Structure formats: structure tokens, C-alpha cells
Short mmCIF file of C-alpha atoms in Angstrom, two decimals:
data_model
loop_
_atom_site.label_atom_id
_atom_site.label_comp_id
_atom_site.label_asym_id
_atom_site.label_seq_id
_atom_site.Cartn_x
_atom_site.Cartn_y
_atom_site.Cartn_z
CA MET A 1 -10.13 -13.04 -74.60
CA TYR A 2 -12.68 -13.68 -71.84
CA GLN A 3 -12.00 -10.24 -70.29
CA TYR A 4 -12.73 -8.50 -73.61
CA VAL A 5 -15.99 -10.40 -74.03
CA ILE A 6 -17.21 -9.87 -70.47
CA ALA A 7 -16.29 -6.17 -70.63
CA PHE A 8 -18.36 -5.81 -73.80
CA VAL A 9 -21.33 -7.69 -72.30
CA THR A 10 -21.19 -5.78 -68.99
CA PHE A 11 -20.98 -2.42 -70.77
CA PHE A 12 -24.19 -3.06 -72.71
CA LEU A 13 -25.91 -4.67 -69.72
CA TYR A 14 -25.34 -1.51 -67.67
CA LEU A 15 -26.66 0.75 -70.44
CA TYR A 16 -29.65 -1.52 -71.04
CA MET A 17 -30.68 -1.49 -67.37
CA TYR A 18 -30.15 2.27 -67.10
CA TYR A 19 -32.47 2.73 -70.05
CA LEU A 20 -35.20 0.46 -68.66
CA PHE A 21 -35.17 2.12 -65.23
CA GLY A 22 -35.14 5.52 -66.89
CA ALA A 23 -38.08 4.64 -69.12
CA ALA A 24 -40.15 3.52 -66.11
CA VAL A 25 -39.41 6.74 -64.21
CA SER A 26 -39.91 8.90 -67.31
CA ARG A 27 -43.39 7.51 -67.78
CA LEU A 28 -44.13 7.95 -64.08
CA LEU A 29 -43.06 11.62 -64.17
CA ARG A 30 -44.78 12.15 -67.54
CA LEU A 31 -41.58 13.33 -69.23
CA LYS A 32 -40.96 13.40 -72.95
CA ASN A 33 -40.53 9.85 -74.28
CA ASP A 34 -36.87 10.19 -75.27
CA PRO A 35 -34.57 7.11 -74.92
CA ILE A 36 -31.47 9.31 -74.51
CA ASN A 37 -33.00 11.17 -71.57
CA GLU A 38 -34.25 7.88 -70.16
CA LEU A 39 -30.76 6.41 -70.41
CA LEU A 40 -29.36 9.46 -68.62
CA TYR A 41 -31.80 9.63 -65.72
CA GLY A 42 -31.97 5.86 -65.51
CA LEU A 43 -28.34 5.78 -64.44
CA PHE A 44 -29.16 7.86 -61.36
CA VAL A 45 -32.25 5.78 -60.58
CA TYR A 46 -30.25 2.56 -60.91
CA ALA A 47 -27.44 3.92 -58.72
CA PHE A 48 -29.81 5.02 -55.96
CA ILE A 49 -31.75 1.74 -55.92
CA PHE A 50 -28.48 -0.17 -55.64
CA PHE A 51 -27.41 2.18 -52.84
CA LEU A 52 -30.57 1.42 -50.85
CA TYR A 53 -30.05 -2.28 -51.44
CA VAL A 54 -26.33 -2.68 -50.78
CA LEU A 55 -25.67 -0.25 -47.91
CA PRO A 56 -27.23 -2.32 -45.08
CA LEU A 57 -25.81 -5.54 -46.53
CA LYS A 58 -22.34 -4.01 -46.64
CA LEU A 59 -22.58 -2.78 -43.06
CA PHE A 60 -23.59 -6.28 -41.92
CA TYR A 61 -20.66 -7.91 -43.79
CA ILE A 62 -22.84 -9.95 -46.18
CA LYS A 63 -20.78 -11.82 -48.77
CA VAL A 64 -20.40 -10.22 -52.19
CA ASP A 65 -21.53 -13.50 -53.81
CA ILE A 66 -24.89 -13.32 -52.07
CA ILE A 67 -25.30 -9.59 -52.74
CA GLY A 68 -24.59 -10.15 -56.43
CA ARG A 69 -26.90 -13.10 -56.96
CA ILE A 70 -29.86 -11.38 -55.34
CA TRP A 71 -29.16 -8.23 -57.36
CA LEU A 72 -29.07 -10.16 -60.64
CA ILE A 73 -32.41 -11.80 -59.80
CA PHE A 74 -33.85 -8.36 -59.07
CA LEU A 75 -32.52 -6.97 -62.37
CA PHE A 76 -34.02 -9.87 -64.30
CA ILE A 77 -37.43 -9.43 -62.65
CA ALA A 78 -37.30 -5.64 -63.14
CA ALA A 79 -36.34 -5.97 -66.82
CA VAL A 80 -39.13 -8.45 -67.57
CA THR A 81 -41.69 -6.38 -65.66
CA ILE A 82 -40.77 -3.12 -67.41
CA HIS A 83 -40.84 -4.79 -70.82
CA ILE A 84 -44.30 -6.23 -70.17
CA THR A 85 -45.84 -3.10 -68.65
CA HIS A 86 -44.08 -0.53 -70.87
CA ARG A 87 -43.95 -2.40 -74.17
CA LYS A 88 -45.78 0.23 -76.23
CA TYR A 89 -44.04 3.08 -74.43
CA LEU A 90 -40.59 1.65 -75.21
CA ALA A 91 -41.48 1.10 -78.88
CA GLU A 92 -42.81 4.64 -79.20
CA GLY A 93 -39.60 6.01 -77.66
CA TRP A 94 -37.41 4.26 -80.21
CA LYS A 95 -39.61 5.58 -83.03
CA ASN A 96 -39.09 9.10 -81.68
CA LEU A 97 -35.33 8.54 -81.46
CA LEU A 98 -35.09 7.27 -85.05
CA ARG A 99 -37.18 10.19 -86.29
CA ASP A 100 -34.90 12.69 -84.50
CA TRP A 101 -31.82 10.91 -85.86
CA LYS A 102 -33.09 11.13 -89.43
CA SER A 103 -33.94 14.81 -88.98
CA HIS A 104 -30.43 15.66 -87.75
CA LYS A 105 -28.42 12.79 -89.19
CA LEU A 106 -25.18 14.69 -89.87
CA VAL A 107 -24.98 16.50 -86.52
CA SER A 108 -25.92 13.37 -84.56
CA SER A 109 -23.32 11.33 -86.46
CA VAL A 110 -20.59 13.87 -85.69
CA VAL A 111 -21.35 13.85 -81.94
CA PHE A 112 -21.54 10.04 -81.93
CA LEU A 113 -18.21 9.63 -83.75
CA PHE A 114 -16.55 12.22 -81.50
CA THR A 115 -17.71 10.30 -78.42
CA MET A 116 -16.44 7.01 -79.84
CA GLY A 117 -13.08 8.65 -80.58
CA GLN A 118 -12.85 9.98 -77.04
CA MET A 119 -13.62 6.57 -75.58
CA THR A 120 -10.88 5.00 -77.72
CA PHE A 121 -8.35 7.70 -76.87
CA VAL A 122 -8.95 7.55 -73.11
CA GLU A 123 -8.81 3.75 -73.13
CA MET A 124 -5.46 3.79 -74.93
CA TYR A 125 -3.76 6.90 -73.49
CA GLY A 126 -5.78 8.44 -70.65
CA ARG A 127 -3.96 7.33 -67.55
CA LEU A 128 -3.21 9.21 -64.37
CA TYR A 129 0.54 9.57 -63.99
CA GLY A 130 0.33 9.60 -60.17
CA GLY A 131 -0.19 6.05 -58.97
CA TYR A 132 -2.05 6.40 -55.66
CA ASN A 133 -5.49 7.29 -57.03
CA GLN A 134 -5.35 4.47 -59.54
CA THR A 135 -4.34 2.10 -56.75
CA TRP A 136 -7.17 3.24 -54.49
CA PHE A 137 -10.03 2.82 -56.96
CA THR A 138 -8.90 -0.42 -58.52
CA GLY A 139 -7.79 -1.70 -55.09
CA PHE A 140 -11.21 -1.01 -53.61
CA VAL A 141 -12.90 -3.11 -56.29
CA SER A 142 -10.32 -5.90 -56.36
CA ASN A 143 -10.40 -6.23 -52.55
CA GLY A 144 -14.18 -6.56 -52.58
CA ALA A 145 -14.03 -9.19 -55.32
CA ALA A 146 -11.10 -11.12 -53.83
CA TYR A 147 -12.08 -11.13 -50.14
CA ASN A 148 -15.83 -11.44 -50.81
CA ARG A 149 -16.62 -8.56 -48.43
CA LEU A 150 -17.07 -4.84 -49.08
CA MET A 151 -14.88 -2.14 -47.50
CA LEU A 152 -13.20 -4.40 -44.94
CA HIS A 153 -9.70 -3.98 -46.40
CA ASP A 154 -7.53 -0.97 -47.16
CA PRO A 155 -7.62 -0.37 -50.95
CA ALA A 156 -3.94 0.57 -51.12
CA THR A 157 -2.43 -2.16 -48.91
CA GLY A 158 -5.08 -4.89 -48.74
CA LEU A 159 -4.77 -4.97 -44.94
CA PRO A 160 -7.88 -5.30 -42.72
CA VAL A 161 -9.39 -2.04 -41.43
CA THR A 162 -11.30 -1.40 -38.23
CA LEU A 163 -13.58 1.45 -39.37
CA PHE A 164 -15.76 2.10 -42.39
CA ASP A 165 -14.43 5.19 -44.16
CA ASN A 166 -16.93 7.94 -43.30
CA SER A 167 -16.25 9.82 -46.55
CA ARG A 168 -16.66 6.70 -48.70
CA TYR A 169 -19.15 4.23 -47.26
CA LEU A 170 -22.17 6.10 -48.68
CA CYS A 171 -20.60 6.06 -52.16
CA THR A 172 -21.63 2.66 -53.47
CA PHE A 173 -20.75 2.76 -57.16
CA LEU A 174 -17.47 0.93 -56.48
CA ASP A 175 -19.38 -1.66 -54.45
CA HIS A 176 -21.38 -2.26 -57.61
CA SER A 177 -18.16 -2.73 -59.58
CA ALA A 178 -16.86 -5.19 -56.99
CA VAL A 179 -20.11 -7.18 -57.14
CA PHE A 180 -19.92 -7.60 -60.92
CA CYS A 181 -16.21 -8.41 -60.84
CA ARG A 182 -16.87 -11.15 -58.29
CA LEU A 183 -19.87 -12.55 -60.16
CA PHE A 184 -18.31 -12.66 -63.62
CA HIS A 185 -14.62 -13.11 -62.67
CA MET A 186 -13.81 -9.81 -64.30
CA ASN A 187 -10.50 -8.04 -63.68
CA ALA A 188 -11.04 -4.92 -61.55
CA MET A 189 -9.01 -2.76 -63.94
CA VAL A 190 -11.18 -3.89 -66.85
CA GLU A 191 -14.41 -2.98 -65.06
CA VAL A 192 -13.17 0.30 -63.58
CA ARG A 193 -10.82 1.62 -66.25
CA THR A 194 -12.57 0.31 -69.34
CA VAL A 195 -16.29 -0.25 -68.71
CA GLU A 196 -16.95 2.55 -66.20
CA THR A 197 -14.62 4.92 -68.04
CA ALA A 198 -16.50 4.44 -71.32
CA ILE A 199 -19.86 4.96 -69.59
CA PHE A 200 -18.69 8.14 -67.87
CA ILE A 201 -17.51 9.59 -71.20
CA ILE A 202 -20.83 8.80 -72.89
CA PHE A 203 -22.84 10.45 -70.15
CA GLN A 204 -20.77 13.60 -69.91
CA ASN A 205 -21.21 14.10 -73.65
CA ILE A 206 -24.97 13.53 -73.39
CA VAL A 207 -25.21 16.22 -70.70
CA LEU A 208 -22.94 18.66 -72.53
CA TRP A 209 -24.98 18.19 -75.71
CA LYS A 210 -28.21 18.88 -73.79
CA LEU A 211 -26.73 22.10 -72.41
CA CYS A 212 -25.51 23.21 -75.83
CA LYS A 213 -28.92 22.57 -77.41
CA LEU A 214 -30.55 24.55 -74.61
CA LEU A 215 -28.23 27.54 -75.11
CA ALA A 216 -28.59 27.32 -78.90
CA LYS A 217 -32.40 27.25 -78.51
CA GLY A 218 -32.68 24.05 -80.52
CA LYS A 219 -30.58 25.17 -83.49
CA MET A 220 -28.50 22.06 -84.12
CA ASP A 221 -25.65 23.71 -86.05
CA HIS A 222 -25.21 26.30 -83.29
CA ALA A 223 -25.37 23.55 -80.67
CA LEU A 224 -22.67 21.58 -82.48
CA PHE A 225 -20.44 24.65 -82.62
CA GLY A 226 -20.95 25.24 -78.89
CA PHE A 227 -20.27 21.56 -78.16
CA PHE A 228 -16.83 21.70 -79.80
CA VAL A 229 -16.02 25.10 -78.28
CA CYS A 230 -16.67 23.62 -74.83
CA TRP A 231 -14.47 20.61 -75.55
CA THR A 232 -11.74 22.82 -76.99
CA LEU A 233 -11.65 24.89 -73.79
CA LYS A 234 -11.67 21.75 -71.62
CA ASN A 235 -8.84 20.25 -73.66
CA ILE A 236 -6.74 23.42 -73.48
CA MET A 237 -6.97 23.35 -69.68
CA VAL A 238 -6.56 19.60 -69.35
CA ARG A 239 -3.35 19.90 -67.32
CA SER A 240 -5.05 21.77 -64.48
CA GLN A 241 -5.86 19.20 -61.81
CA LEU A 242 -8.78 21.25 -60.46
CA LEU A 243 -10.74 21.51 -63.72
CA PRO A 244 -13.10 19.05 -65.47
CA GLY A 245 -10.81 18.34 -68.43
CA PHE A 246 -8.15 16.75 -66.22
CA TYR A 247 -10.72 14.40 -64.70
CA THR A 248 -12.05 13.54 -68.15
CA TYR A 249 -8.76 12.19 -69.45
CA PHE A 250 -6.69 11.21 -66.42
CA ARG A 251 -9.17 10.34 -63.65
CA THR A 252 -12.19 9.39 -65.73
CA TYR A 253 -13.38 6.50 -63.58
CA GLU A 254 -13.45 8.37 -60.25
CA GLY A 255 -16.61 9.48 -58.48
CA LYS A 256 -15.44 13.11 -58.48
CA SER A 257 -15.04 12.91 -62.25
CA PHE A 258 -18.66 11.79 -62.59
CA VAL A 259 -19.90 14.60 -60.35
CA ILE A 260 -17.91 17.38 -62.01
CA ASN A 261 -18.54 16.26 -65.60
CA VAL A 262 -22.07 14.80 -65.42
CA SER A 263 -24.00 15.68 -62.26
CA VAL A 264 -23.13 19.37 -61.89
CA PRO A 265 -23.74 20.30 -65.57
CA LEU A 266 -26.97 18.29 -65.54
CA LEU A 267 -28.24 20.12 -62.45
CA ILE A 268 -27.39 23.43 -64.12
CA TYR A 269 -29.49 22.34 -67.10
CA LEU A 270 -32.39 21.26 -64.86
CA MET A 271 -32.31 24.49 -62.83
CA TRP A 272 -32.46 26.45 -66.06
CA LYS A 273 -35.50 24.42 -67.16
CA MET A 274 -37.13 24.84 -63.74
CA HIS A 275 -36.67 28.60 -64.10
CA GLU A 276 -38.37 28.51 -67.51
CA GLU A 277 -41.19 26.19 -66.41
CA PRO A 278 -41.63 26.51 -62.63
CA GLU A 279 -44.88 24.53 -62.57
CA ASN A 280 -43.36 21.53 -64.35
CA LYS A 281 -42.76 19.06 -61.52
CA GLY A 282 -40.97 16.72 -63.91
CA TYR A 283 -37.83 18.86 -63.75
CA LEU A 284 -37.97 18.84 -59.96
CA GLY A 285 -38.29 15.06 -60.04
CA CYS A 286 -35.30 14.77 -62.37
CA SER A 287 -33.29 17.09 -60.11
CA ILE A 288 -34.05 14.95 -57.05
CA ILE A 289 -33.13 11.78 -58.96
CA THR A 290 -29.89 13.38 -60.15
CA LEU A 291 -28.98 14.60 -56.68
CA VAL A 292 -29.58 11.38 -54.74
CA GLY A 293 -28.00 9.28 -57.50
CA SER A 294 -24.92 11.50 -57.59
CA MET A 295 -24.34 11.07 -53.86
CA THR A 296 -23.69 7.38 -54.52
CA TYR A 297 -20.69 8.34 -56.68
CA SER A 298 -19.01 10.96 -54.52
CA LEU A 299 -19.86 13.03 -51.48
CA SER A 300 -18.21 15.90 -53.37
CA MET A 301 -21.77 16.38 -54.64
CA MET A 302 -22.83 17.18 -51.08
CA PHE A 303 -20.39 20.10 -50.99
CA SER A 304 -20.81 21.20 -54.62
CA TYR A 305 -24.50 21.55 -55.11
CA PRO A 306 -25.14 24.15 -52.31
CA PHE A 307 -23.13 26.54 -54.49
CA LEU A 308 -25.45 25.73 -57.39
CA LEU A 309 -28.48 26.53 -55.24
CA THR A 310 -26.84 29.76 -54.07
CA ALA A 311 -26.12 30.75 -57.68
CA PHE A 312 -29.78 30.11 -58.46
CA VAL A 313 -30.98 32.67 -55.86
CA PRO A 314 -30.56 35.78 -58.11
CA PHE A 315 -32.65 34.10 -60.81
CA LEU A 316 -35.21 33.26 -58.16
CA LEU A 317 -35.41 36.86 -56.97
CA THR A 318 -35.73 38.32 -60.47
CA LYS A 319 -38.38 35.85 -61.65
CA LYS A 320 -41.64 37.64 -62.41
CA GLY A 321 -44.53 35.57 -61.15
CA GLN A 322 -44.58 31.86 -60.36
CA ARG A 323 -41.96 32.39 -57.66
CA LYS A 324 -43.54 30.05 -55.13
CA PRO A 325 -42.89 26.87 -57.17
CA LEU A 326 -39.23 27.87 -57.56
CA ILE A 327 -38.87 28.47 -53.81
CA ARG A 328 -40.49 25.08 -53.19
CA ASN A 329 -38.03 23.39 -55.55
CA VAL A 330 -34.98 25.02 -53.93
CA LEU A 331 -36.17 24.11 -50.42
CA ILE A 332 -36.78 20.48 -51.38
CA LEU A 333 -33.35 20.13 -53.00
CA GLY A 334 -31.74 21.90 -50.06
CA LEU A 335 -33.43 19.56 -47.58
CA ILE A 336 -32.03 16.48 -49.36
CA GLY A 337 -28.51 17.86 -49.09
CA ILE A 338 -29.00 18.71 -45.41
CA LEU A 339 -30.05 15.13 -44.66
CA TYR A 340 -26.91 13.77 -46.31
CA PHE A 341 -24.78 16.33 -44.46
CA ILE A 342 -26.30 15.33 -41.12
CA VAL A 343 -25.48 11.66 -41.76
CA TYR A 344 -21.93 12.63 -42.77
CA ILE A 345 -21.42 14.76 -39.62
CA LEU A 346 -22.78 11.98 -37.39
CA GLY A 347 -20.08 9.70 -38.77
CA LYS A 348 -17.41 12.40 -38.62
CA LYS A 349 -18.14 13.10 -34.94
CA GLU A 350 -18.28 9.33 -34.25
CA ILE A 351 -21.88 9.62 -33.07
CA LEU A 352 -22.74 7.08 -35.74
CA ASP A 353 -20.77 3.94 -34.97
CA LEU A 354 -18.81 2.89 -38.07
CA SER A 355 -16.49 0.47 -36.30
CA ILE A 356 -15.99 -2.93 -37.93
CA THR A 357 -16.59 -5.85 -35.58
CA PHE A 358 -16.10 -8.52 -38.25
CA TRP A 359 -12.56 -9.24 -37.02
CA ASN A 360 -13.55 -9.67 -33.36
#
């Protein structure tokens, strides 16, 4: 019974903190006061802040207990501060959300119920039939919680390791899971395969709905039709292990699933908006937030998004006027990816020392 309760509490705690961080950044970037957008971008802000916090502590073998307690204190202070300084802004955002809900009550209800149905289905039936990937992700979290250190044990065997995994140590979302499992005595499978899975499903539907509304030019009935066409196509191709539908239902809780189903579609949406409004720096800010936050889930983002930038070049060349802001945006986003790639190569070539001296 305790695992059910703590899963429920953790799920809403995550969403609540995403929303608060997103609201603070939304106001800073002067974006539209929309709680759904703030929830979406807040996830990336939250993930990147945790990355900056936990990475040096992990590399210096700080105990998970200590990492978790300090992080909870920070979250409490951040929540209180945002509530005090953004009280009117938060209230206005919820008024806007309720007004939009009442204006499109039927369509919004259909999307909401569909998302709830998906979450239920994946929780009950969506399991990867190959065991290794499940072992790796749940093993990573359970090792961190059990041994009170992050990344010092092999996720599959539990044996000590002598090197930080160069392709994984920058991806800190599982470190976050391990911290909360340790703090609240939560089973790793509950956090990873129930809480994180539900959150990933919610966010991929938020992004898909944003894209469908964009393509439908705000016509809600057309957007709803496009939304279900997209899901129909994804469901038809669900057995292909290289396509998003497979990751949605069988590998929902993996970092690659988040990148392919949330980050990449969201960047496509933001690039489209940047093309429409090149002078709007808010979309550039959201793109940067999305990019750096996504890197904390999977370095697949590092290899995926250069193709997005390349695909954007023809639109850049055919844009009449206001080309300089678009070039600036592409160069800034490209520079961020180059920095991550340099760090990755330094580890790959063993120039950056990732050896673990904890056992010496």
C-alpha cells in the first residue's frame, strides 16, 4: 500500500515542481502565461538544474542521502520563493487555462481521457519482452538507492565498476530517480516503470497536441483529427523497434524514448515558430532549454538534433527577410551541441579521466 501512496505523491510532486520552474522561466522570457506550456518547459528547466547540481557530487562519490536532502531543501525554498514572487502570475495562468478549457471543453476532455487511457494501458500491458533493457534501467536506479552511491555499480550485475560510463554519466535523470527512491524508500520499478512512464506519456501527448494545433492553424476539430491520425500511424508501426511507437509502449521509461517522443517533436515545433517569428527570442530561449534539458535524458539528443538543424537550412535559405535572426538562432543551438560533443569525445578518447578511485 505504501508504494501506491508514495508513487501517487511523487508523481504529483514532480509535475508541481515542473510547473513552478516553468512558470518562473515563462515570466522571465515573457512567454504566454499558459500552465500547460509552463509544465512542459519546466520539466527541461528542472532536469538541467538537477544536472548542474548532481554531476559534480556524483563524480566525487557523495552519498545519495546527502544529495537528496539538500535537493529537497532547495525544492522547498524554490517553491516558496516562486509562490511569493509569482503569486498573481500563477493565478492569472490558471484563469487562462480554465477559460481555454471551457472554450474547447469537448476536445480537451477527449485528449485528456485518451492520455489517461494510454497511461493505464502502458502500466498494465506495456512491457518490453527483452529483459536486458528493463534490467539496466531499473538496475541503475536500484543500485544507486541500495548502495547509496551513483554509478559505482554495474546496473545488470550489481558488481563494482572502475570507470564512469562515458555515454551515460551526463544523463542524470536516472540519478534523480535513485535519489527519490533512496529518500522515500520507493521501489525502483515503481518510480521508473510507473511514475516516470506516466510522466513521459503525458508530455509526449502535450507536444503532439501542440504540433497538431500548429498544423491545423488553431482549428480544434482539425487538430483533434490530426492527433488521432498521428497516434493511429504510431500504433500501426508499434512493432518496429526503430520507430517512436515501439518506445511509447515497450520502452516508455528510457531516455531515448523521451528524446524521440518529446524532445525531437518539440524542437520541430519551436523551429517552425522561430521561422514564423524570427525576432521572438522566447522561442530561441525555449529551444535552448529543451536542448540542454534533453541531454540529461539521453545523449541520443546530441546525435539527433544536428539533423534537425540541417533540415532547417532550406527554410532558412528561402526565408524572405529577417534571415539574420534565424542564422543567429541556428548558430547558438549548434554551438550548444558542439560543446556537448567535445565533452563526449574527451571522455571517449580518455582525455577526460573518468576512472573511479572510490575502491582504492
